[in-house]
mmCIF file of C-alpha atoms in Angstrom:
data_model
loop_
_atom_site.group_PDB
_atom_site.id
_atom_site.type_symbol
_atom_site.label_atom_id
_atom_site.label_comp_id
_atom_site.label_asym_id
_atom_site.label_seq_id
_atom_site.Cartn_x
_atom_site.Cartn_y
_atom_site.Cartn_z
ATOM 1 C CA GLN A 1 -37.647 35.658 -0.358
ATOM 2 C CA VAL A 2 -35.181 32.608 -0.193
ATOM 3 C CA GLN A 3 -31.725 32.530 -1.669
ATOM 4 C CA LEU A 4 -30.211 29.398 -2.187
ATOM 5 C CA VAL A 5 -26.300 28.877 -3.398
ATOM 6 C CA GLU A 6 -24.566 25.095 -3.798
ATOM 7 C CA SER A 7 -20.670 24.532 -2.931
ATOM 8 C CA GLY A 8 -18.702 21.246 -2.639
ATOM 9 C CA GLY A 9 -19.320 20.291 -6.597
ATOM 10 C CA GLY A 10 -16.396 18.701 -8.161
ATOM 11 C CA LEU A 11 -14.455 16.245 -9.883
ATOM 12 C CA ALA A 12 -14.305 12.554 -8.141
ATOM 13 C CA GLN A 13 -13.676 9.089 -9.348
ATOM 14 C CA PRO A 14 -15.585 6.419 -9.218
ATOM 15 C CA GLY A 15 -16.607 5.248 -5.805
ATOM 16 C CA GLY A 16 -15.524 7.947 -4.604
ATOM 17 C CA SER A 17 -16.901 10.663 -2.704
ATOM 18 C CA LEU A 18 -18.138 14.361 -2.545
ATOM 19 C CA ARG A 19 -20.491 16.105 0.123
ATOM 20 C CA LEU A 20 -22.998 18.948 -1.193
ATOM 21 C CA SER A 21 -23.288 21.892 0.704
ATOM 22 C CA CYS A 22 -26.661 24.513 0.040
ATOM 23 C CA THR A 23 -27.000 27.547 2.382
ATOM 24 C CA ALA A 24 -30.130 29.360 3.035
ATOM 25 C CA SER A 25 -30.698 32.890 3.334
ATOM 26 C CA GLY A 26 -33.499 35.131 3.472
ATOM 27 C CA SER A 27 -37.258 33.942 4.845
ATOM 28 C CA ILE A 28 -40.157 32.307 3.869
ATOM 29 C CA PHE A 29 -43.276 31.819 6.023
ATOM 30 C CA ARG A 30 -43.073 28.377 5.924
ATOM 31 C CA THR A 31 -41.540 25.682 4.237
ATOM 32 C CA VAL A 32 -42.390 22.379 3.553
ATOM 33 C CA ALA A 33 -39.726 20.366 1.832
ATOM 34 C CA ARG A 34 -35.845 20.786 1.339
ATOM 35 C CA GLY A 35 -33.904 18.880 -1.076
ATOM 36 C CA TRP A 36 -31.413 18.311 -3.722
ATOM 37 C CA TYR A 37 -32.196 17.633 -7.979
ATOM 38 C CA ARG A 38 -29.865 17.209 -10.509
ATOM 39 C CA GLN A 39 -29.872 17.311 -14.326
ATOM 40 C CA ALA A 40 -27.651 15.568 -16.608
ATOM 41 C CA PRO A 41 -27.423 16.423 -20.172
ATOM 42 C CA GLY A 42 -29.745 16.307 -22.243
ATOM 43 C CA LYS A 43 -32.028 15.112 -19.685
ATOM 44 C CA GLU A 44 -34.959 16.222 -17.371
ATOM 45 C CA ARG A 45 -34.093 17.512 -13.537
ATOM 46 C CA GLU A 46 -34.669 14.932 -11.480
ATOM 47 C CA LEU A 47 -35.078 14.505 -7.357
ATOM 48 C CA VAL A 48 -32.414 13.014 -5.759
ATOM 49 C CA ALA A 49 -32.834 13.484 -2.366
ATOM 50 C CA ARG A 50 -35.798 15.516 -0.269
ATOM 51 C CA ILE A 51 -37.190 16.038 3.329
ATOM 52 C CA THR A 52 -39.960 17.425 4.504
ATOM 53 C CA ALA A 53 -40.666 19.174 7.074
ATOM 54 C CA GLY A 54 -42.712 15.983 8.663
ATOM 55 C CA GLY A 55 -39.455 14.068 8.417
ATOM 56 C CA SER A 56 -39.728 12.534 5.797
ATOM 57 C CA ILE A 57 -37.252 11.335 3.599
ATOM 58 C CA ASP A 58 -37.373 10.408 0.105
ATOM 59 C CA TYR A 59 -34.503 9.084 -2.388
ATOM 60 C CA ALA A 60 -34.443 8.185 -6.277
ATOM 61 C CA ASP A 61 -34.186 4.277 -6.680
ATOM 62 C CA SER A 62 -30.689 5.201 -8.178
ATOM 63 C CA VAL A 63 -28.990 6.449 -5.098
ATOM 64 C CA LYS A 64 -30.091 4.811 -2.228
ATOM 65 C CA GLY A 65 -27.298 3.163 -0.209
ATOM 66 C CA ARG A 66 -25.303 5.884 -1.507
ATOM 67 C CA PHE A 67 -26.551 9.060 -0.959
ATOM 68 C CA THR A 68 -27.707 10.445 2.514
ATOM 69 C CA ILE A 69 -29.772 13.908 2.686
ATOM 70 C CA LEU A 70 -29.294 15.938 6.373
ATOM 71 C CA ARG A 71 -31.102 14.269 8.966
ATOM 72 C CA ASP A 72 -31.349 18.222 11.169
ATOM 73 C CA TYR A 73 -34.517 19.431 9.282
ATOM 74 C CA ALA A 74 -33.837 22.758 10.651
ATOM 75 C CA GLU A 75 -29.625 22.946 9.652
ATOM 76 C CA ASN A 76 -28.292 25.781 7.422
ATOM 77 C CA PRO A 77 -26.433 24.645 5.315
ATOM 78 C CA PHE A 78 -27.629 21.249 4.586
ATOM 79 C CA TYR A 79 -25.771 18.464 2.904
ATOM 80 C CA LEU A 80 -26.261 16.082 0.573
ATOM 81 C CA GLN A 81 -23.616 13.367 1.154
ATOM 82 C CA MET A 82 -22.622 11.231 -2.044
ATOM 83 C CA ASN A 83 -21.127 8.242 -1.584
ATOM 84 C CA SER A 84 -19.805 5.489 -4.109
ATOM 85 C CA LEU A 85 -20.260 7.538 -6.649
ATOM 86 C CA LYS A 86 -20.375 6.935 -10.132
ATOM 87 C CA SER A 87 -20.339 8.200 -13.859
ATOM 88 C CA GLU A 88 -23.716 7.879 -14.128
ATOM 89 C CA ASP A 89 -24.031 10.562 -11.430
ATOM 90 C CA THR A 90 -22.284 13.197 -13.600
ATOM 91 C CA ALA A 91 -24.866 16.002 -13.841
ATOM 92 C CA VAL A 92 -25.666 19.416 -12.347
ATOM 93 C CA TYR A 93 -26.867 19.317 -8.649
ATOM 94 C CA TYR A 94 -29.341 22.130 -7.564
ATOM 95 C CA CYS A 95 -30.483 22.488 -3.964
ATOM 96 C CA ASN A 96 -34.191 23.212 -3.388
ATOM 97 C CA VAL A 97 -36.574 24.978 -0.821
ATOM 98 C CA ARG A 98 -40.565 24.652 -1.516
ATOM 99 C CA GLY A 99 -42.939 26.374 0.447
ATOM 100 C CA TYR A 100 -45.262 29.134 0.981
ATOM 101 C CA THR A 101 -44.362 32.947 1.348
ATOM 102 C CA ASP A 102 -48.091 33.537 2.941
ATOM 103 C CA LEU A 103 -50.923 31.122 3.557
ATOM 104 C CA GLN A 104 -51.602 30.617 0.251
ATOM 105 C CA THR A 105 -49.127 31.309 -2.089
ATOM 106 C CA SER A 106 -46.552 28.912 -2.995
ATOM 107 C CA ALA A 107 -43.206 29.614 -3.418
ATOM 108 C CA ASP A 108 -40.142 27.186 -5.341
ATOM 109 C CA TYR A 109 -36.502 28.155 -5.172
ATOM 110 C CA TRP A 110 -33.721 27.005 -6.680
ATOM 111 C CA GLY A 111 -30.001 27.260 -6.258
ATOM 112 C CA GLN A 112 -27.232 28.079 -8.999
ATOM 113 C CA GLY A 113 -26.312 24.216 -9.542
ATOM 114 C CA THR A 114 -22.836 23.005 -8.928
ATOM 115 C CA GLN A 115 -21.967 20.834 -11.201
ATOM 116 C CA VAL A 116 -20.383 17.175 -10.498
ATOM 117 C CA THR A 117 -18.136 15.050 -12.474
ATOM 118 C CA VAL A 118 -17.580 11.414 -11.878
ATOM 119 C CA SER A 119 -14.395 10.149 -14.369
ATOM 120 C CA SER A 120 -11.136 8.532 -14.164
#
């Protein structure tokens, strides 16, 4: 079982920066990806950034060039650096760990979410 706790959200001005942190505790048989998702009011949860165990990194088109996920896959906590924030980045941000609890059973763990509000 893995527990995830996010921190670092809050209020930022347009053009400002925030860094989100996700601390993982517990154990899992094998991790395949770690990442960040967000959900704005009235919208579905969407991928923001994800790094796989193989080192591949994916970003949503809307955040490319502005957001950076950790580079060290084993790092704990892991971070999302958000620069040049826009009002449309306002959402609840969730960290995620995806993997397997044994050779066959997949698992998807989520943090409780942290609010990011971008407003002047």
